[in-house]
PDB file of C-alpha atoms and ligand atoms in Angstrom:
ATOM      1  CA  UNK Q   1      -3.385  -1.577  62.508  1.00  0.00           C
ATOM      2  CA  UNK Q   2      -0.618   0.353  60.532  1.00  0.00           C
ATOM      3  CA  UNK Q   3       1.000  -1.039  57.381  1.00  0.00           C
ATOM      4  CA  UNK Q   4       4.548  -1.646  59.383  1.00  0.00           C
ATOM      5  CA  UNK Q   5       2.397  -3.753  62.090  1.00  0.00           C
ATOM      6  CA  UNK Q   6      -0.140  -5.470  58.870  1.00  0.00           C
ATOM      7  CA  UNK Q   7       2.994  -6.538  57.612  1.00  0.00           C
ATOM      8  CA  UNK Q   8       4.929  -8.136  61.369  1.00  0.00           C
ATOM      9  CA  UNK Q   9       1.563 -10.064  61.265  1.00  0.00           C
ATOM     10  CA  UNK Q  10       1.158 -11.435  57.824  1.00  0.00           C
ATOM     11  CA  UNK Q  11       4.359 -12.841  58.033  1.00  0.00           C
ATOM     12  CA  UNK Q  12       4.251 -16.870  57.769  1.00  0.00           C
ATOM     13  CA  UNK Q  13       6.309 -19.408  56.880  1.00  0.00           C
ATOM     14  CA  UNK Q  14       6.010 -21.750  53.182  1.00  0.00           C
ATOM     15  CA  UNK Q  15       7.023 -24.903  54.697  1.00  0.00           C
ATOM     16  CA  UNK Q  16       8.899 -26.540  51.505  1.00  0.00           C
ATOM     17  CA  UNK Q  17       6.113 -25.606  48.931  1.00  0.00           C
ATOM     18  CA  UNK Q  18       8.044 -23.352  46.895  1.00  0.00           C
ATOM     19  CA  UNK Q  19       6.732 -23.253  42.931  1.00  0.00           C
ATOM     20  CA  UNK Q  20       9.210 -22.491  40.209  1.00  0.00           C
ATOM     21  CA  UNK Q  21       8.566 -18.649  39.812  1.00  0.00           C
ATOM     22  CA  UNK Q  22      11.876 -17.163  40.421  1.00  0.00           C
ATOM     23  CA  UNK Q  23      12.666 -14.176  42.374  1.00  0.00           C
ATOM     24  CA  UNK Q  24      13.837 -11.010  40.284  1.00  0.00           C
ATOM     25  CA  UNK Q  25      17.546 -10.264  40.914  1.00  0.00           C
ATOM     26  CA  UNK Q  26      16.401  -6.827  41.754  1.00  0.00           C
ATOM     27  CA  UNK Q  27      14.278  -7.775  44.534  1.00  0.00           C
ATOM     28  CA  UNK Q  28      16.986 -10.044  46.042  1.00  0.00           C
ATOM     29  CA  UNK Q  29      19.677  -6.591  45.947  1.00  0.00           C
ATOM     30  CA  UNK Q  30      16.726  -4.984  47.889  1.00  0.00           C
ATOM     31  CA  UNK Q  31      16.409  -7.636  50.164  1.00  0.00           C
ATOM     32  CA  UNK Q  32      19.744  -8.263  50.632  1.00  0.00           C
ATOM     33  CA  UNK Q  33      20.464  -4.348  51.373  1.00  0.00           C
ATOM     34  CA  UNK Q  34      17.188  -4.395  53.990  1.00  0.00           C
ATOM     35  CA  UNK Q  35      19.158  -7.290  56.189  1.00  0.00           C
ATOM     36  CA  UNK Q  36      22.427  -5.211  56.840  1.00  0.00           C
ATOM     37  CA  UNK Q  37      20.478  -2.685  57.612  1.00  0.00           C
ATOM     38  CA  UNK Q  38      19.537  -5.089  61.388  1.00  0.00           C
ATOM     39  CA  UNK Q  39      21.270  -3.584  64.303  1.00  0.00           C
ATOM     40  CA  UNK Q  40      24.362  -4.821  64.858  1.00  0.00           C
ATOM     41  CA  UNK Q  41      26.569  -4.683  68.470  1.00  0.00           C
ATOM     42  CA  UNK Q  42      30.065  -2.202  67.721  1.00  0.00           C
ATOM     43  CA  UNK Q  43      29.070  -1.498  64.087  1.00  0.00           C
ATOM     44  CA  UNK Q  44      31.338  -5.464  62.608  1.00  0.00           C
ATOM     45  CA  UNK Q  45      27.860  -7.011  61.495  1.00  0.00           C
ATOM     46  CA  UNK Q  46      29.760 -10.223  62.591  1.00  0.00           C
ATOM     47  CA  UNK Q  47      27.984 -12.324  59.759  1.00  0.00           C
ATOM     48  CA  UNK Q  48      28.368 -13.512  56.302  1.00  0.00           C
ATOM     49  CA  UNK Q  49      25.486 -14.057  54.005  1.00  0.00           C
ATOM     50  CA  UNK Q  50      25.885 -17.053  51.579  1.00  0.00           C
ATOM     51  CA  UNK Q  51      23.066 -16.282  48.948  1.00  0.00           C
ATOM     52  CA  UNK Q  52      22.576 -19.943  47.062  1.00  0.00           C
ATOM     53  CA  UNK Q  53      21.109 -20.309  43.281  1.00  0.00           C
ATOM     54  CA  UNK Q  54      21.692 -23.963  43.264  1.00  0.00           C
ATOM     55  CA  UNK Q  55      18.511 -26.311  43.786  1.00  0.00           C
ATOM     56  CA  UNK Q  56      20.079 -29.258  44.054  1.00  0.00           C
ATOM     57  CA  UNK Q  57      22.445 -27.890  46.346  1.00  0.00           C
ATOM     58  CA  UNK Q  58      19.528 -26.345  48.526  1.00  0.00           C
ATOM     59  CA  UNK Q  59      17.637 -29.639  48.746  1.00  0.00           C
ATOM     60  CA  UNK Q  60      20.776 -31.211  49.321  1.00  0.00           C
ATOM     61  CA  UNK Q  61      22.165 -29.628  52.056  1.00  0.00           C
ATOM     62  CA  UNK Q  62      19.098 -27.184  53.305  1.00  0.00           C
ATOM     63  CA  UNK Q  63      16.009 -29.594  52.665  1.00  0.00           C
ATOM     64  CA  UNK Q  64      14.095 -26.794  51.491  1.00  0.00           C
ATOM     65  CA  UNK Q  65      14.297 -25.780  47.626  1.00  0.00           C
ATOM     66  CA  UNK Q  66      12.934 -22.392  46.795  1.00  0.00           C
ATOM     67  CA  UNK Q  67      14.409 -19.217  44.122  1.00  0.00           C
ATOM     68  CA  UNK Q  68      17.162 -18.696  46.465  1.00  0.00           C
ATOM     69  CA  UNK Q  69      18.434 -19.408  49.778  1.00  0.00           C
ATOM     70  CA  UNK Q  70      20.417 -17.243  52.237  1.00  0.00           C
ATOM     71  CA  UNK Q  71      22.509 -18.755  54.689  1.00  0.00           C
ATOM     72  CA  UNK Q  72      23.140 -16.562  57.804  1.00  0.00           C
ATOM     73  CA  UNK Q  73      26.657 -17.183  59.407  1.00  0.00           C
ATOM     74  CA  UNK Q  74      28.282 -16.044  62.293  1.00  0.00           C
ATOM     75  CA  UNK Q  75      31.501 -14.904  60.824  1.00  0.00           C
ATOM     76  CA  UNK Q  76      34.491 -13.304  62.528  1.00  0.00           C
ATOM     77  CA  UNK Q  77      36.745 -13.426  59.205  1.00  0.00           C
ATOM     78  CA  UNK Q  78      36.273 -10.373  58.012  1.00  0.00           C
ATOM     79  CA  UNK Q  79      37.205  -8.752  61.742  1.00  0.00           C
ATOM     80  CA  UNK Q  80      39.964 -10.741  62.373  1.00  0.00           C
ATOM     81  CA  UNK Q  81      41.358 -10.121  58.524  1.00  0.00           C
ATOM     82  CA  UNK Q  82      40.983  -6.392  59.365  1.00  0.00           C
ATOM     83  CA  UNK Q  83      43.127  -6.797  62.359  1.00  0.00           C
ATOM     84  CA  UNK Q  84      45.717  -8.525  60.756  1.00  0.00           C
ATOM     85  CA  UNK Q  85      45.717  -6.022  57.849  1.00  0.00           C
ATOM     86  CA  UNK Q  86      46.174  -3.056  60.500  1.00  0.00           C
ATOM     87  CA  UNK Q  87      48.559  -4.840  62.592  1.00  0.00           C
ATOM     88  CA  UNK Q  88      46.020  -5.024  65.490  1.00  0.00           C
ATOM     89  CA  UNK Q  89      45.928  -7.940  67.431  1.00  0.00           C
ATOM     90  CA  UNK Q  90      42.372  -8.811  68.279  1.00  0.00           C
ATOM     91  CA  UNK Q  91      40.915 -12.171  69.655  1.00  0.00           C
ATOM     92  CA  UNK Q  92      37.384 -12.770  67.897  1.00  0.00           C
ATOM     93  CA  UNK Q  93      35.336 -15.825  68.934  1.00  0.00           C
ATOM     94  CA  UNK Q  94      34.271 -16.697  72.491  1.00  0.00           C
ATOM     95  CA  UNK Q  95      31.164 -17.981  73.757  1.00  0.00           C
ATOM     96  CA  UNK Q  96      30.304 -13.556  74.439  1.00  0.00           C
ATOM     97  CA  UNK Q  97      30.959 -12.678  71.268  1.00  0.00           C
ATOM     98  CA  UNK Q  98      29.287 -15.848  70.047  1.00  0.00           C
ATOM     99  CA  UNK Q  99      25.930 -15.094  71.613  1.00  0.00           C
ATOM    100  CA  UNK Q 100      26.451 -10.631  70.694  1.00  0.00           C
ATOM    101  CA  UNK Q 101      27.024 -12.145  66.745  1.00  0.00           C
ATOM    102  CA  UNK Q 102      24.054 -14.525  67.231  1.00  0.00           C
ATOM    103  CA  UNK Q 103      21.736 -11.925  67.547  1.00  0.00           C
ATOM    104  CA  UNK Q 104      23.519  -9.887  65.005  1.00  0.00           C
ATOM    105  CA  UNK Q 105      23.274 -12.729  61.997  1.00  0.00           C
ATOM    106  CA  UNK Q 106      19.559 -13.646  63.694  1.00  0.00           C
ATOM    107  CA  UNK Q 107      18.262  -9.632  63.456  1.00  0.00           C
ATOM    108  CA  UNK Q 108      19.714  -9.628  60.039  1.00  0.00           C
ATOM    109  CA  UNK Q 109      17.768 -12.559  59.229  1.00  0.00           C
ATOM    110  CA  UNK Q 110      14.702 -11.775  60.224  1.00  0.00           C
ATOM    111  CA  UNK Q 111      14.999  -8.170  58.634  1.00  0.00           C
ATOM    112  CA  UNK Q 112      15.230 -10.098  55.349  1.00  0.00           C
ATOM    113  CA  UNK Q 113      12.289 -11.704  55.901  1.00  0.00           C
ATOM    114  CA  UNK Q 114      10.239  -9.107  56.394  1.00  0.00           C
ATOM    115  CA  UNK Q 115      11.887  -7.452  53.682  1.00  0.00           C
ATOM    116  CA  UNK Q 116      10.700 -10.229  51.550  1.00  0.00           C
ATOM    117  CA  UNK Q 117       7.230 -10.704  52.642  1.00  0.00           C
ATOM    118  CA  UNK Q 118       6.893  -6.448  51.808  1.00  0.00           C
ATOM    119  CA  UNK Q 119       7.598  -7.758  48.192  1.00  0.00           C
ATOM    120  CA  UNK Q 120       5.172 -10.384  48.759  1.00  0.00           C
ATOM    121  CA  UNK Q 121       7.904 -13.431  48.318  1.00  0.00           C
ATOM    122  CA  UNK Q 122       7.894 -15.894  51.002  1.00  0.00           C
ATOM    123  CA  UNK Q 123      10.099 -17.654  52.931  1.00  0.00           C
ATOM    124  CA  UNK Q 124      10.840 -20.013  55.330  1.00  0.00           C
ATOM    125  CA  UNK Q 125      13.690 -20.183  58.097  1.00  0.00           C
ATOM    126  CA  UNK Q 126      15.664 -23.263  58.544  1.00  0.00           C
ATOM    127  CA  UNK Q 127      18.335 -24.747  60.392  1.00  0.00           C
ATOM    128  CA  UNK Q 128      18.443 -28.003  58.922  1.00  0.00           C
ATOM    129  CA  UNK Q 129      21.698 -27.396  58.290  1.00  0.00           C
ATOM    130  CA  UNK Q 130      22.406 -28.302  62.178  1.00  0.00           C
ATOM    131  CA  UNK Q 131      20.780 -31.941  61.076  1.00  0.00           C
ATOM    132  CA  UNK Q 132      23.631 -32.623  58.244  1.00  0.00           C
ATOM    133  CA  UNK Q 133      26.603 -33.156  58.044  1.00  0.00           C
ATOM    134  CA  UNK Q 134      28.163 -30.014  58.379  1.00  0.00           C
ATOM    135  CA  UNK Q 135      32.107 -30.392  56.909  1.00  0.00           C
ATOM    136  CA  UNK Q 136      30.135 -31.387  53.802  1.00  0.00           C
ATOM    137  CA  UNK Q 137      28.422 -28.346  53.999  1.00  0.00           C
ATOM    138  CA  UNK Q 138      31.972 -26.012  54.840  1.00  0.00           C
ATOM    139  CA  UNK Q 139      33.355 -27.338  51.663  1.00  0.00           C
ATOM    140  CA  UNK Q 140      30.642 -27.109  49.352  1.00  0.00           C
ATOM    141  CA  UNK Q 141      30.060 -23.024  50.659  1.00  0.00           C
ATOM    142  CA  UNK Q 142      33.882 -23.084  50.931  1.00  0.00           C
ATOM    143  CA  UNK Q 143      32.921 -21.466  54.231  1.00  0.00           C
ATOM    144  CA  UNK Q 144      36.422 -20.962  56.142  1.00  0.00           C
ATOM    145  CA  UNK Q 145      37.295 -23.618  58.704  1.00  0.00           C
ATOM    146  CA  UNK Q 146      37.547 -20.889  61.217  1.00  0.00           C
ATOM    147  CA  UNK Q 147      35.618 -18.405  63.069  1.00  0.00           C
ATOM    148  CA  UNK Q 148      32.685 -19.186  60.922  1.00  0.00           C
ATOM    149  CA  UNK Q 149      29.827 -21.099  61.740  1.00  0.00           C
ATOM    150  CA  UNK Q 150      26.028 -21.483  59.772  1.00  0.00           C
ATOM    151  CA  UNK Q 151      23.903 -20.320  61.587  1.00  0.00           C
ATOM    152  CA  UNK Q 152      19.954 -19.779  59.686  1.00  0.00           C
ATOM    153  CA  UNK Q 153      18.737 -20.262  56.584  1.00  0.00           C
ATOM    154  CA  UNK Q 154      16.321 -18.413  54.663  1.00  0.00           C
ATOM    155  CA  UNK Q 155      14.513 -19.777  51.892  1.00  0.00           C
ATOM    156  CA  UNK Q 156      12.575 -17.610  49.474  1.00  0.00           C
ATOM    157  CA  UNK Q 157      10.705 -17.504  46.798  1.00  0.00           C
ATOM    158  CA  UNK Q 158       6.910 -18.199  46.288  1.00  0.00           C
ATOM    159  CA  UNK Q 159       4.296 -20.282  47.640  1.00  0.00           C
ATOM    160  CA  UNK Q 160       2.341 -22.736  46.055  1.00  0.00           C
ATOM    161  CA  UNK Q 161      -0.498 -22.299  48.226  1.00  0.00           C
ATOM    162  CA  UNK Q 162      -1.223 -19.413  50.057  1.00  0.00           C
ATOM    163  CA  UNK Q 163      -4.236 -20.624  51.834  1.00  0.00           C
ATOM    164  CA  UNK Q 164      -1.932 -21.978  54.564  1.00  0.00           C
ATOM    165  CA  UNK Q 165      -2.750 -20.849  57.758  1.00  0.00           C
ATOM    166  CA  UNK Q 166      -0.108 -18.959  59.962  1.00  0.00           C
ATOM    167  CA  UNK Q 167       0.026 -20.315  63.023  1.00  0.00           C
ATOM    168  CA  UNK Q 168      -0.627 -19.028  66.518  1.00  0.00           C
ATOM    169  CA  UNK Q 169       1.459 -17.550  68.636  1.00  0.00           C
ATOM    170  CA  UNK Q 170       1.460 -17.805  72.599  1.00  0.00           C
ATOM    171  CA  UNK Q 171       0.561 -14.895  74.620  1.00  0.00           C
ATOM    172  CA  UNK Q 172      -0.271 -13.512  78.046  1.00  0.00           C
ATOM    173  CA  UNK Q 173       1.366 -14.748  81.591  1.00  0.00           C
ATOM    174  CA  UNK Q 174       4.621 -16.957  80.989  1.00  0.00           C
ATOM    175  CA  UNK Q 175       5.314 -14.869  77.393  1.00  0.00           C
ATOM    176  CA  UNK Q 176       5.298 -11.385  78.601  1.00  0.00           C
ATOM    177  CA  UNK Q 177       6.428 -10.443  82.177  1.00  0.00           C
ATOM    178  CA  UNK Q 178       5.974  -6.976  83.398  1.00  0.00           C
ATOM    179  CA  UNK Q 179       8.731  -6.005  85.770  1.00  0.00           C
ATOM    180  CA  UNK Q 180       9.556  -8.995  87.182  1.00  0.00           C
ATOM    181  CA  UNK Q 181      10.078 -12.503  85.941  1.00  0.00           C
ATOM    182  CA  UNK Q 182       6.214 -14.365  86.702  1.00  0.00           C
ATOM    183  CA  UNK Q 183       6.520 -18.471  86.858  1.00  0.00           C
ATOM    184  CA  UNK Q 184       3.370 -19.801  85.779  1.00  0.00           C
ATOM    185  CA  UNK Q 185       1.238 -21.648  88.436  1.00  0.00           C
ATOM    186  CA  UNK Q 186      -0.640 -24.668  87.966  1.00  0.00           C
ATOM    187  CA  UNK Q 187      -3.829 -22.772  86.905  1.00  0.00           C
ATOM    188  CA  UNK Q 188      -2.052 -20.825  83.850  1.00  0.00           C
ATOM    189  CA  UNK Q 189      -0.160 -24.090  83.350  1.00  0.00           C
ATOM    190  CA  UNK Q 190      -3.648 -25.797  82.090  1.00  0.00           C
ATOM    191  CA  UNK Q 191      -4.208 -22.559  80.341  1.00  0.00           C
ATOM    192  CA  UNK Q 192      -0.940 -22.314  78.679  1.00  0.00           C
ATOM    193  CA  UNK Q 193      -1.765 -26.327  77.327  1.00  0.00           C
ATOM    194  CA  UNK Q 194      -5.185 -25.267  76.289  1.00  0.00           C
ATOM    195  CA  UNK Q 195      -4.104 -22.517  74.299  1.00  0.00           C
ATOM    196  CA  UNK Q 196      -2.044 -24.637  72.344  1.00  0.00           C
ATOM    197  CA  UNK Q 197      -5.033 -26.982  71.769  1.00  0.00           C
ATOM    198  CA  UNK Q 198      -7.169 -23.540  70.538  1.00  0.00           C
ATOM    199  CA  UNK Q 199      -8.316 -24.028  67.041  1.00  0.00           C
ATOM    200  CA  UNK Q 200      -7.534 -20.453  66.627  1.00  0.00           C
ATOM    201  CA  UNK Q 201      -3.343 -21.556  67.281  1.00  0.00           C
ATOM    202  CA  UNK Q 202      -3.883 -23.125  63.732  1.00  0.00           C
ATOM    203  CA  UNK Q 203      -1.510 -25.903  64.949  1.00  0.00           C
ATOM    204  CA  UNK Q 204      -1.987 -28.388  62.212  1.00  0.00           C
ATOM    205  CA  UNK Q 205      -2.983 -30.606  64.956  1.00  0.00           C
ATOM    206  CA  UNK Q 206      -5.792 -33.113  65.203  1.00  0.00           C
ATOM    207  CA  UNK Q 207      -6.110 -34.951  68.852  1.00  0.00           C
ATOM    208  CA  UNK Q 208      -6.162 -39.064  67.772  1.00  0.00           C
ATOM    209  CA  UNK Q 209      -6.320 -41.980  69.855  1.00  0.00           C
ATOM    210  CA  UNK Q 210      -2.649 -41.380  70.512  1.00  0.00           C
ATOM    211  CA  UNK Q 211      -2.085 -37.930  71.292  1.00  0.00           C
ATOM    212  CA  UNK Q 212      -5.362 -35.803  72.534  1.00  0.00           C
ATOM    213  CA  UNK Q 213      -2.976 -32.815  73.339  1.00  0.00           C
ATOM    214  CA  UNK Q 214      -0.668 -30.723  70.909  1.00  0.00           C
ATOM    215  CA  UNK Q 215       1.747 -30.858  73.794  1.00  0.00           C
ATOM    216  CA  UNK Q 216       0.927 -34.435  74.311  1.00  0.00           C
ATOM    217  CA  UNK Q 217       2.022 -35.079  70.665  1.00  0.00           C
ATOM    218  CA  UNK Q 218       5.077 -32.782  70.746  1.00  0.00           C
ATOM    219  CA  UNK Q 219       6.804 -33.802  74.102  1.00  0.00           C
ATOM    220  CA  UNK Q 220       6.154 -38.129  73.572  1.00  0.00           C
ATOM    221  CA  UNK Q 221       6.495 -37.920  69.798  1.00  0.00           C
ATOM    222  CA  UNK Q 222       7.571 -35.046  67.808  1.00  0.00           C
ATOM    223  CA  UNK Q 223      10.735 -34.457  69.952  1.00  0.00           C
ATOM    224  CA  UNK Q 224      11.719 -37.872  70.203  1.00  0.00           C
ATOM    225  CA  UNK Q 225      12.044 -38.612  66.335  1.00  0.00           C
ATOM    226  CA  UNK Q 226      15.202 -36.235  66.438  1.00  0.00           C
ATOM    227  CA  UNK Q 227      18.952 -37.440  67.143  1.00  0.00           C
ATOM    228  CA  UNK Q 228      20.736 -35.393  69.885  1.00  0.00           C
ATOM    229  CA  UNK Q 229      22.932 -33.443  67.694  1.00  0.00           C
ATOM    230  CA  UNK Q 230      24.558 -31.323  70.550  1.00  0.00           C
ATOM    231  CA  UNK Q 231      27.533 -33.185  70.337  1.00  0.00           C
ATOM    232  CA  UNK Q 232      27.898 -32.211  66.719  1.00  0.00           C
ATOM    233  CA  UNK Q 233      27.251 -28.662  66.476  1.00  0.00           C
ATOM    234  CA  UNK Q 234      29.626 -28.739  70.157  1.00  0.00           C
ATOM    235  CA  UNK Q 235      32.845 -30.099  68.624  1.00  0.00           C
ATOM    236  CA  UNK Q 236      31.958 -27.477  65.072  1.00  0.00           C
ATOM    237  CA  UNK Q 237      31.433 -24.264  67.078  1.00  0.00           C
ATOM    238  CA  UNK Q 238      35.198 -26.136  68.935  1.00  0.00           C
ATOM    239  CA  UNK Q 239      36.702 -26.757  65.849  1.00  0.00           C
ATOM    240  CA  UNK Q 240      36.031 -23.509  64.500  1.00  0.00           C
ATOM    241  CA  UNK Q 241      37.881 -21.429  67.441  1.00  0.00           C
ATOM    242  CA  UNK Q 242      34.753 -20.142  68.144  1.00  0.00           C
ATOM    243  CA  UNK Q 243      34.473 -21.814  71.248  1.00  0.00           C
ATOM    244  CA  UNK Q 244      37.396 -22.720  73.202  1.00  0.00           C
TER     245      UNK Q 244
HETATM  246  C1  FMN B 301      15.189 -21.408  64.003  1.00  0.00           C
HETATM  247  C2  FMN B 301      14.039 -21.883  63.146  1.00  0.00           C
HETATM  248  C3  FMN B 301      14.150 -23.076  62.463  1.00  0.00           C
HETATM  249  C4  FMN B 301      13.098 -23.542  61.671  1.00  0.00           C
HETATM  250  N1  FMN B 301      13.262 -24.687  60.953  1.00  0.00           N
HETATM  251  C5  FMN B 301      12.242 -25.134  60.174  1.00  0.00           C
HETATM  252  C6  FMN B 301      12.401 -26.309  59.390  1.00  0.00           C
HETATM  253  O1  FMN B 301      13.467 -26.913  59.335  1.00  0.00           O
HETATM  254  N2  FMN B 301      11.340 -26.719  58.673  1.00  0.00           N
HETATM  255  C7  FMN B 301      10.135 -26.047  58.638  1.00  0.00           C
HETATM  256  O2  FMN B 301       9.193 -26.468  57.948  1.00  0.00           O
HETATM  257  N3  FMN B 301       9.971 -24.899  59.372  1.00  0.00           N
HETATM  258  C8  FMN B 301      10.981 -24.433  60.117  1.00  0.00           C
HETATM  259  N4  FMN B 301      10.851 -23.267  60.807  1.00  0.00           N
HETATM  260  C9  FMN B 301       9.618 -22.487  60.653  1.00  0.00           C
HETATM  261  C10 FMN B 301       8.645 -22.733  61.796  1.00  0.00           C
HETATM  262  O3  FMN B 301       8.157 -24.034  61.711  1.00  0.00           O
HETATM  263  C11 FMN B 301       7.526 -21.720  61.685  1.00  0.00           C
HETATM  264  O4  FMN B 301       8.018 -20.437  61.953  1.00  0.00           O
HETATM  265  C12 FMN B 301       6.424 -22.057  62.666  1.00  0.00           C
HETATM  266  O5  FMN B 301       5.818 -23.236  62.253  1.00  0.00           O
HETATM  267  C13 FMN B 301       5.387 -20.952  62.733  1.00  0.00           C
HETATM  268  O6  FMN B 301       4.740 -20.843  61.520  1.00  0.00           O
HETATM  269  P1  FMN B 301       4.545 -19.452  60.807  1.00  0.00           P
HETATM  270  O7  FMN B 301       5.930 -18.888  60.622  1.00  0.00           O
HETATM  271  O8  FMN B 301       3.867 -19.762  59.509  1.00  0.00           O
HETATM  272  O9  FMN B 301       3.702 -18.629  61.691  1.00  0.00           O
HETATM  273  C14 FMN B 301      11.889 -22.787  61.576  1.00  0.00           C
HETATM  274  C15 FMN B 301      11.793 -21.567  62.269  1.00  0.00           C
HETATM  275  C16 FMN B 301      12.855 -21.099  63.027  1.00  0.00           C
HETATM  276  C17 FMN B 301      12.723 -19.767  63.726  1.00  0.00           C
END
């Protein structure tokens, strides 16, 4: 394996266990200038990054406290400012440019991760954000009312144990589709379950008189223990003019 593809598959996540060492301001520039460099649709990176120094306020209104957290907006400020500055008139927002900024904010992300894990700091993606409440949130980051809209959270710093296991990923029929779209039959339905239940998957699950399946476990009681919050993050994306 090259170092590039080492690196894609050392990356895990440090679920919360974040010691004290802080990140060097030097690493978080070079960090910060890997994650712009994501593609991006049209060349408007259609994000803002809110890098937080704050604990309290991370624990507060992230869960997760670590050196630093970046939150990962979809932002069409900056556009539409441009267009009013050039006398342009432009309409930003829309459920199409929603999804195109999506992946812009989510590549940009994810290049900071591995970014960070190449300088051996850890992280750990959240969107508990989606599970507060979120005007709370707008003032504190003094995020603008409109066009902008959290999106992902990265937490980094350093792990307090780095025994943790990454876990599996899913592979094979019903992950990867070659040429056409393959719907998985009953047969690689059972197999799809049992991988799950594969010690190897690392799923931090251990079948109990209640749950004998990981899937078991996840569909009758890990989902369940969440609210809905569709409604919520519905009426933000709304209120925001980001969806009409
Ligand atoms: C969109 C998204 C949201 C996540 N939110 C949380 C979270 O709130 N808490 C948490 O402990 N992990 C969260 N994770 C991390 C996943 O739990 C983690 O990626 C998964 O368990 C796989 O573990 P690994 O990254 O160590 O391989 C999130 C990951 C993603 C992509």
């Amino acid at each position: 394996m090259n170092e590039t593809l080492k690196a894609i598959h050392s990356l895990k996540s440090t679920h919360g266990n974040f010691s004290s060492r802080e990140i060097s301001e030097d690493d978080l520039k070079l960090i910060l200038e890997a994650s712009v460099q994501a593609a991006t649709a049209s060349s408007c990176q259609n994000y803002s990054i809110i890098v937080i120094d704050d604990k309290a306020v991370m624990k507060e209104y992230l869960d997760y406290a670590g050196s630093k957290a970046l939150v990962f907006c979809v932002d069409f400020t900056r556009l539409a400012d441009l267009a009013k500055f050039l006398d342009h008139e432009y309409y930003c927002g829309g459920l199409p440019d929603f999804i195109t900024s999506a992946t812009d904010t989510a590549l940009a992300a994810q290049t900071a991760a591995v970014a960070a894990n190449s300088l051996g700091i850890d992280s750990l993606f959240t969107n508990s954000v989606h599970r507060k409440d979120l005007d709370k949130l707008y003032q504190k980051l003094k995020l603008p009312s409109k066009l902008c809209f959290p999106l992902i959270s990265l937490i980094l710093g350093y792990s307090t144990d780095k025994s943790q296991p990454k876990k599996g990923r899913l592979k094979g029929p019903g992950v990867i589709h070659y040429g056409e779209y393959h719907r998985l039959d009953t047969d690689e339905l059972e197999k799809m379950t049992n991988q799950y239940d594969d010690p190897e998957m690392k799923m931090g699950f251990t079948p109990n008189e209640s749950y004998k399946r990981y899937l078991d476990w996840f569909f009758c009681f890990w989902c369940s223990q969440f609210k809905d919050y569709t409604e919520e993050i519905t009426a933000m994306l709304k209120k925001t003019d980001i969806l009409k």
